[in-house]
mmCIF file of C-alpha atoms in Angstrom:
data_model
loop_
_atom_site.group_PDB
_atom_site.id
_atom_site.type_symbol
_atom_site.label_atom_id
_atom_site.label_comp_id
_atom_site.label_asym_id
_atom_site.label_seq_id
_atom_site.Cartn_x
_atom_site.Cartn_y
_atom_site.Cartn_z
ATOM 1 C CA UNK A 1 171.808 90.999 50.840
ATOM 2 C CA UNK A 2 168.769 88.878 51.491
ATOM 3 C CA UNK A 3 166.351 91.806 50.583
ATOM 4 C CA UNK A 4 168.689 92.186 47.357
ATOM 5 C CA UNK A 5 168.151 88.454 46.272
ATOM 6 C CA UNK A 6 164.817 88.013 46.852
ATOM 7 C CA UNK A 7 163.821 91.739 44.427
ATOM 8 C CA UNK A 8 166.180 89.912 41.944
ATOM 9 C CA UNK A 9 164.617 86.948 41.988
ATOM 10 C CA UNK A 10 161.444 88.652 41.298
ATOM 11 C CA UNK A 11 162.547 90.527 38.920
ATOM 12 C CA UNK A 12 161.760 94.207 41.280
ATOM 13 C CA UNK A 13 163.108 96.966 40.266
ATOM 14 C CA UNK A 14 165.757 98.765 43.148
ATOM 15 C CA UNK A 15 166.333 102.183 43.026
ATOM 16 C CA UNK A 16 168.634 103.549 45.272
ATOM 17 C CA UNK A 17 168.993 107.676 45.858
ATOM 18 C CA UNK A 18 171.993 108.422 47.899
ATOM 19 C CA UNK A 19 174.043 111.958 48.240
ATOM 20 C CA UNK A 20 176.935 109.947 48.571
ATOM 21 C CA UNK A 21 179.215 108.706 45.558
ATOM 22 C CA UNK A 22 178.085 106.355 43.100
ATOM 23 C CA UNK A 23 181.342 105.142 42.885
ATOM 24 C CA UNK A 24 181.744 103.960 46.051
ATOM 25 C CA UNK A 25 178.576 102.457 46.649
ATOM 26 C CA UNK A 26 179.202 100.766 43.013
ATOM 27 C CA UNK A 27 181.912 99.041 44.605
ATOM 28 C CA UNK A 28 180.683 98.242 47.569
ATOM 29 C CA UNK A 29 177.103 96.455 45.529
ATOM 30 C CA UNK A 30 179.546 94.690 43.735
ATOM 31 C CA UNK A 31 181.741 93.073 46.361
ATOM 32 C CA UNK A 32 178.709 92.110 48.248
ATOM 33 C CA UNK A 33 176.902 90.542 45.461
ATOM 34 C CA UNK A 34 180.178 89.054 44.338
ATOM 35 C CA UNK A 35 180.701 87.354 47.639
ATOM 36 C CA UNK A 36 176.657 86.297 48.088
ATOM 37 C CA UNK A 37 174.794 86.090 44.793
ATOM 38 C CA UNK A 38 176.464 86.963 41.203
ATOM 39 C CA UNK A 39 179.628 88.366 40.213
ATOM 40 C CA UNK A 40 177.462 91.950 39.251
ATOM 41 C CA UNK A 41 174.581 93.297 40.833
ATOM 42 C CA UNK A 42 171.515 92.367 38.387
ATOM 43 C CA UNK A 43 169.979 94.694 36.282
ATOM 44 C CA UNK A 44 166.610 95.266 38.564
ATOM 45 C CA UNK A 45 169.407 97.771 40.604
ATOM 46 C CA UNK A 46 170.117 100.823 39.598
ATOM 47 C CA UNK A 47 171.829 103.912 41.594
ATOM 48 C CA UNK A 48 171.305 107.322 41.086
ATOM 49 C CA UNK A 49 173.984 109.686 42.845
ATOM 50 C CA UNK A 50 177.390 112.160 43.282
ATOM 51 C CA UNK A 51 179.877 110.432 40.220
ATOM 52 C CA UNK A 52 183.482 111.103 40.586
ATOM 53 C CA UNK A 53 184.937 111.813 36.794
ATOM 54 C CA UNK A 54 188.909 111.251 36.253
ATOM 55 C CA UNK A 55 191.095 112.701 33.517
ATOM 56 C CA UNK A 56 193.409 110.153 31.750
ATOM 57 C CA UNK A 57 195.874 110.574 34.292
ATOM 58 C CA UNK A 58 193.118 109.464 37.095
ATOM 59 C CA UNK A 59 193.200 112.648 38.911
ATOM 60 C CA UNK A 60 189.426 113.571 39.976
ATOM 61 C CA UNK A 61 188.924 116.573 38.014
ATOM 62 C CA UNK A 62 185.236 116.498 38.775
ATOM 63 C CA UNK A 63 182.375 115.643 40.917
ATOM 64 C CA UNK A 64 178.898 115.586 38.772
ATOM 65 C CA UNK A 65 176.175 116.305 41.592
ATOM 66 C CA UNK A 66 172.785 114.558 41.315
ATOM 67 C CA UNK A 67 170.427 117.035 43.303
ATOM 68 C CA UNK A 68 168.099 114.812 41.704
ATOM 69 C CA UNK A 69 167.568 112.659 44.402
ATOM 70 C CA UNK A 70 164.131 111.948 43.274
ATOM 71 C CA UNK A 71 162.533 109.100 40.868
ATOM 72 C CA UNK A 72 161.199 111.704 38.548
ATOM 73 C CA UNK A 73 165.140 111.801 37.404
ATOM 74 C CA UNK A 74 164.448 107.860 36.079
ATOM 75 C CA UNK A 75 161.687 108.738 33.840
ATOM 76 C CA UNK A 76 162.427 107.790 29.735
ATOM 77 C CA UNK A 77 166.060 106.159 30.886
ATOM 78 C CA UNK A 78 166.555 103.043 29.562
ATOM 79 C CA UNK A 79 166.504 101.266 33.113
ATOM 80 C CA UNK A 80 162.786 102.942 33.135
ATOM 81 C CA UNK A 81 161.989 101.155 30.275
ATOM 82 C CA UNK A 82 163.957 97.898 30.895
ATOM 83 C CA UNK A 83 162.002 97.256 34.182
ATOM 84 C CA UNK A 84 158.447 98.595 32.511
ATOM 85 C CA UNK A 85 158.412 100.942 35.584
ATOM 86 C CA UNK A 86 154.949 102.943 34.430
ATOM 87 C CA UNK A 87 152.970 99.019 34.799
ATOM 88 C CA UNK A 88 154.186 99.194 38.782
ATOM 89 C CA UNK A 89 151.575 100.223 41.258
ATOM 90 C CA UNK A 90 153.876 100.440 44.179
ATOM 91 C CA UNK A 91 156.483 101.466 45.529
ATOM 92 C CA UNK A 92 158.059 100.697 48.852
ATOM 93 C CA UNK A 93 160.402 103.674 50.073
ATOM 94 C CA UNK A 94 163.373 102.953 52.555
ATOM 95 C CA UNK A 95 164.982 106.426 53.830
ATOM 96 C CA UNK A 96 166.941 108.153 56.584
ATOM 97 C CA UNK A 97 166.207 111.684 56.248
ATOM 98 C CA UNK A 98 162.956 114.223 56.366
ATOM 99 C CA UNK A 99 163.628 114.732 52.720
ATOM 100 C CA UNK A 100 164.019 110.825 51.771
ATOM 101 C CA UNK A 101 160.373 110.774 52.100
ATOM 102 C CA UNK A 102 160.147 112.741 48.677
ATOM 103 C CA UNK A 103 161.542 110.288 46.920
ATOM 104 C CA UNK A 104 158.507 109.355 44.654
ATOM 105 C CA UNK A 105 157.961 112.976 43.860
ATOM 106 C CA UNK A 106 156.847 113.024 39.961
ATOM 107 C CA UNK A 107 155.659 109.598 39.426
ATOM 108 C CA UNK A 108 152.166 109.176 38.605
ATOM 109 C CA UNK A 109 151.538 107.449 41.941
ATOM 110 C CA UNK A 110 149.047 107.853 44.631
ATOM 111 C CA UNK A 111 149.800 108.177 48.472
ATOM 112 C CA UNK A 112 148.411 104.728 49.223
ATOM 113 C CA UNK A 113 150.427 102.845 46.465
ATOM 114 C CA UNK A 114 153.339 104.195 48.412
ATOM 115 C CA UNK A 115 154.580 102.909 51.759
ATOM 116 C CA UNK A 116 157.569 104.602 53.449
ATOM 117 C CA UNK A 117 159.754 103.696 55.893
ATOM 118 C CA UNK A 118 161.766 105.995 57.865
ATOM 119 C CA UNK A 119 165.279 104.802 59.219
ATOM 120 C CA UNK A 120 165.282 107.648 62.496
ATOM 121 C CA UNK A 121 169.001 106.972 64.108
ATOM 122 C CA UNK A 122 170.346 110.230 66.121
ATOM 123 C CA UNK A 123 168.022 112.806 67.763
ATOM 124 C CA UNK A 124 165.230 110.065 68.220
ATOM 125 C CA UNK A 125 163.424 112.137 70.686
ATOM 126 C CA UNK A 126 163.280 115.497 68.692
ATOM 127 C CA UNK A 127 162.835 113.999 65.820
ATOM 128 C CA UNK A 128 160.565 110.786 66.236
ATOM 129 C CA UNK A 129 157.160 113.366 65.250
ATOM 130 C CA UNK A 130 158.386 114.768 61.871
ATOM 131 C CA UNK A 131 159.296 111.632 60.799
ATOM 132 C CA UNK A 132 156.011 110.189 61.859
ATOM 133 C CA UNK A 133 154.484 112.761 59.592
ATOM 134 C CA UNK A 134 156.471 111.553 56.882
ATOM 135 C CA UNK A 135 156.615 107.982 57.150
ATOM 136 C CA UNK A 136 153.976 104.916 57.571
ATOM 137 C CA UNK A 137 156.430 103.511 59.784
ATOM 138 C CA UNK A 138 159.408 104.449 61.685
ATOM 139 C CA UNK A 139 162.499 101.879 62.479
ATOM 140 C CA UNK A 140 165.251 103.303 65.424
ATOM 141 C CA UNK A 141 168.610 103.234 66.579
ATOM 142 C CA UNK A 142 169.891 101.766 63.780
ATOM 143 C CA UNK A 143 167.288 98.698 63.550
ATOM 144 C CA UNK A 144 168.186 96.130 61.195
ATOM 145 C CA UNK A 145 165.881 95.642 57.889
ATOM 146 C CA UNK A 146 164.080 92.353 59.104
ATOM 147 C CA UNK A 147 160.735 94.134 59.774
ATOM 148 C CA UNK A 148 161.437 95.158 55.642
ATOM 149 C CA UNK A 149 162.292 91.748 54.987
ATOM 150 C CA UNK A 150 159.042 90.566 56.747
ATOM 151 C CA UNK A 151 156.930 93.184 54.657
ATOM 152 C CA UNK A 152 157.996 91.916 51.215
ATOM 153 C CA UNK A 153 157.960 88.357 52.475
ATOM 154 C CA UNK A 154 153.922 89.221 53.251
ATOM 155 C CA UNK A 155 153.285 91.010 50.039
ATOM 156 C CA UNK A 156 152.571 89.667 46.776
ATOM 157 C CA UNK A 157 155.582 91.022 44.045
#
């Protein structure tokens, strides 16, 4: 949560893109920011994925898929606006598959105002090229996010 506090502190917008559910990774923010930082995770955090919906009885009755998983699905939302995220000029990009490295698809951005990172954990030896095509830099067998932590340490936010 280190990486979490420090963005809030400086007031950086986090995005995070996941094909799992929003629920669950709602709950999970919150119990780790509850235990480390604030009882809520702050406003610079905002997820964009699969949302269970319940009928009044609170049996799922449906699953609204975000095949979205790209930041052009942010644009004129009100957390666009709240974090004034057309003044940015970069973007730092943290993902674990080929298609993670699309993430920044339809913003007005240009390929050195982004760096990504590729998180390369099973099939490191077949892989390890296509996601150096991808990515500026690589991380393995499930490395932890210290060389991350280093990076925004280094850069000016």
């Amino acid at each position: 949560m280190e990486i979490f506090e420090l963005l809030a502190r400086e007031n950086v917008p986090v995005l995070i893109f996941s094909a799992g559910l929003y629920d669950v990774i709602h709950a999970v923010l919150n119990k780790e920011y509850a235990k480390t930082i604030a009882k809520m995770p702050p406003k610079n955090v905002h997820v964009i994925s699969n949302m269970m919906r319940f009928d009044e009885t609170t049996r799922l009755w449906a699953l609204m898929e975000r095949l979205n998983k790209n930041a052009s699905a942010l644009v004129e939302t009100d957390f666009w606006k709240q974090c004034q995220l057309e003044k940015r000029h970069n973007i730092l990009l943290l993902g674990d598959s080929l298609g993670d490295s699309n993430m920044a698809n339809g913003l007005d951005f240009k390929e050195d105002e982004i760096v990504r990172i590729g998180f390369l954990n099973d099939g490191i030896e077949q892989k390890l090229d296509m996601y150096l095509q991808r990515f500026d830099v690589v991380l393995t067998n499930d490395s932890s996010l210290l060389p991350v932590e280093l990076l925004l340490h280094q850069i000016q936010l």
